[in-house]
């Protein structure tokens, strides 16, 4: 049994002499040029997008920098106010220390004076007893 084969299709791009012809060099270059132009357009589009993203990122960073600088300035002003307050407190502490030293010195002087007066009082009491004993004995 013989199997029948289908008809063979005619060759593509048949030239005038009946033989197949390869595409022309310009046709081959047109395809490559078209691909290159497409790639170039895509690269250009990507470059524009990257540039836009960089600009957006730079704008966000500039805004954030401004926010941080404002916070830093506020903190610095607060620190300066606190330093001025600390200087005033330090002056008050020194004044109080000086006053405490003067009060302590005055307290010691009073204690010394009291000790002297007690000693004089004890001597007077002793003389008074002697005088009282003399008067009662006479």
XYZ file of C-alpha atoms in Angstrom:
138
model
C 0.000 0.000 0.000
C 1.431 3.225 -1.065
C 0.836 6.169 1.084
C 0.068 9.394 -0.635
C 1.982 12.409 0.478
C 0.482 15.848 0.481
C 1.531 18.376 -2.066
C 4.841 20.122 -1.415
C 4.342 23.836 -0.900
C 6.046 26.129 -3.360
C 9.298 27.750 -2.133
C 9.073 31.227 -0.602
C 10.658 34.247 -2.225
C 11.113 32.689 -5.632
C 13.192 34.787 -7.920
C 12.604 35.275 -11.682
C 14.790 32.296 -12.373
C 12.559 30.048 -10.209
C 15.088 29.635 -7.392
C 14.538 30.916 -3.843
C 16.214 34.237 -3.068
C 17.600 35.420 0.268
C 16.316 38.726 1.614
C 18.294 41.738 0.516
C 20.928 43.265 2.779
C 18.846 46.434 3.125
C 15.860 44.344 4.306
C 18.070 42.645 6.901
C 19.502 45.996 8.009
C 16.017 47.535 8.180
C 15.001 44.890 10.734
C 18.172 45.510 12.772
C 17.743 49.270 12.461
C 14.112 48.993 13.549
C 15.154 46.920 16.570
C 17.935 49.395 17.392
C 15.513 52.324 17.109
C 13.031 50.526 19.369
C 15.767 49.829 21.924
C 16.959 53.422 21.674
C 13.420 54.708 22.259
C 13.012 52.397 25.259
C 16.393 53.487 26.651
C 15.454 57.140 26.169
C 12.130 56.573 27.925
C 13.892 54.742 30.761
C 16.474 57.536 31.030
C 13.694 60.138 31.294
C 11.941 58.072 33.970
C 15.173 57.633 35.943
C 15.787 61.386 35.704
C 12.253 62.096 36.931
C 12.621 59.639 39.838
C 15.948 61.253 40.779
C 14.350 64.713 40.756
C 11.484 63.471 42.943
C 13.933 61.824 45.337
C 16.053 64.995 45.497
C 12.931 67.067 46.219
C 11.889 64.685 49.032
C 15.396 64.765 50.495
C 15.481 68.574 50.336
C 12.127 68.747 52.147
C 13.296 66.271 54.792
C 16.555 68.214 55.199
C 14.559 71.398 55.768
C 12.417 69.640 58.399
C 15.517 68.280 60.185
C 17.243 71.668 60.076
C 14.163 73.315 61.621
C 14.060 70.671 64.373
C 17.775 71.138 64.975
C 17.357 74.911 65.225
C 14.473 74.495 67.701
C 16.570 72.119 69.808
C 19.528 74.509 69.737
C 17.334 77.398 70.873
C 15.917 75.244 73.678
C 19.458 74.252 74.700
C 20.548 77.891 74.804
C 17.575 78.831 76.994
C 18.407 75.931 79.312
C 22.075 76.961 79.467
C 21.064 80.496 80.433
C 18.745 79.056 83.092
C 21.544 76.818 84.370
C 23.858 79.833 84.671
C 21.242 81.637 86.777
C 20.748 78.579 88.997
C 24.532 78.284 89.421
C 24.719 81.941 90.493
C 21.914 81.372 93.015
C 23.697 78.292 94.366
C 26.932 80.262 94.836
C 25.023 83.065 96.583
C 23.324 80.553 98.904
C 26.644 78.838 99.661
C 28.158 82.204 100.569
C 25.175 83.060 102.770
C 25.327 79.629 104.442
C 29.035 80.096 105.167
C 28.332 83.505 106.735
C 25.483 82.076 108.844
C 27.676 79.157 109.958
C 30.483 81.563 110.925
C 28.023 83.736 112.862
C 26.673 80.602 114.603
C 30.203 79.640 115.714
C 30.788 83.179 116.986
C 27.555 83.004 119.010
C 28.560 79.591 120.428
C 31.951 80.986 121.463
C 30.251 84.016 123.043
C 27.773 81.769 124.872
C 30.617 79.619 126.234
C 32.363 82.755 127.533
C 29.142 84.053 129.143
C 28.486 80.645 130.780
C 31.984 80.707 132.184
C 31.451 84.248 133.535
C 28.040 83.226 134.924
C 29.590 80.244 136.699
C 32.255 82.542 138.221
C 29.575 85.047 139.328
C 27.489 82.251 140.853
C 30.538 81.046 142.749
C 31.200 84.582 144.097
C 27.530 85.023 144.941
C 27.573 81.791 146.953
C 30.724 82.917 148.705
C 29.098 86.290 149.484
C 25.892 84.576 150.614
C 27.884 82.213 152.835
C 29.807 85.203 154.261
C 26.614 87.149 154.982
C 24.899 84.178 156.609
C 28.006 83.383 158.648
C 28.270 86.885 160.007
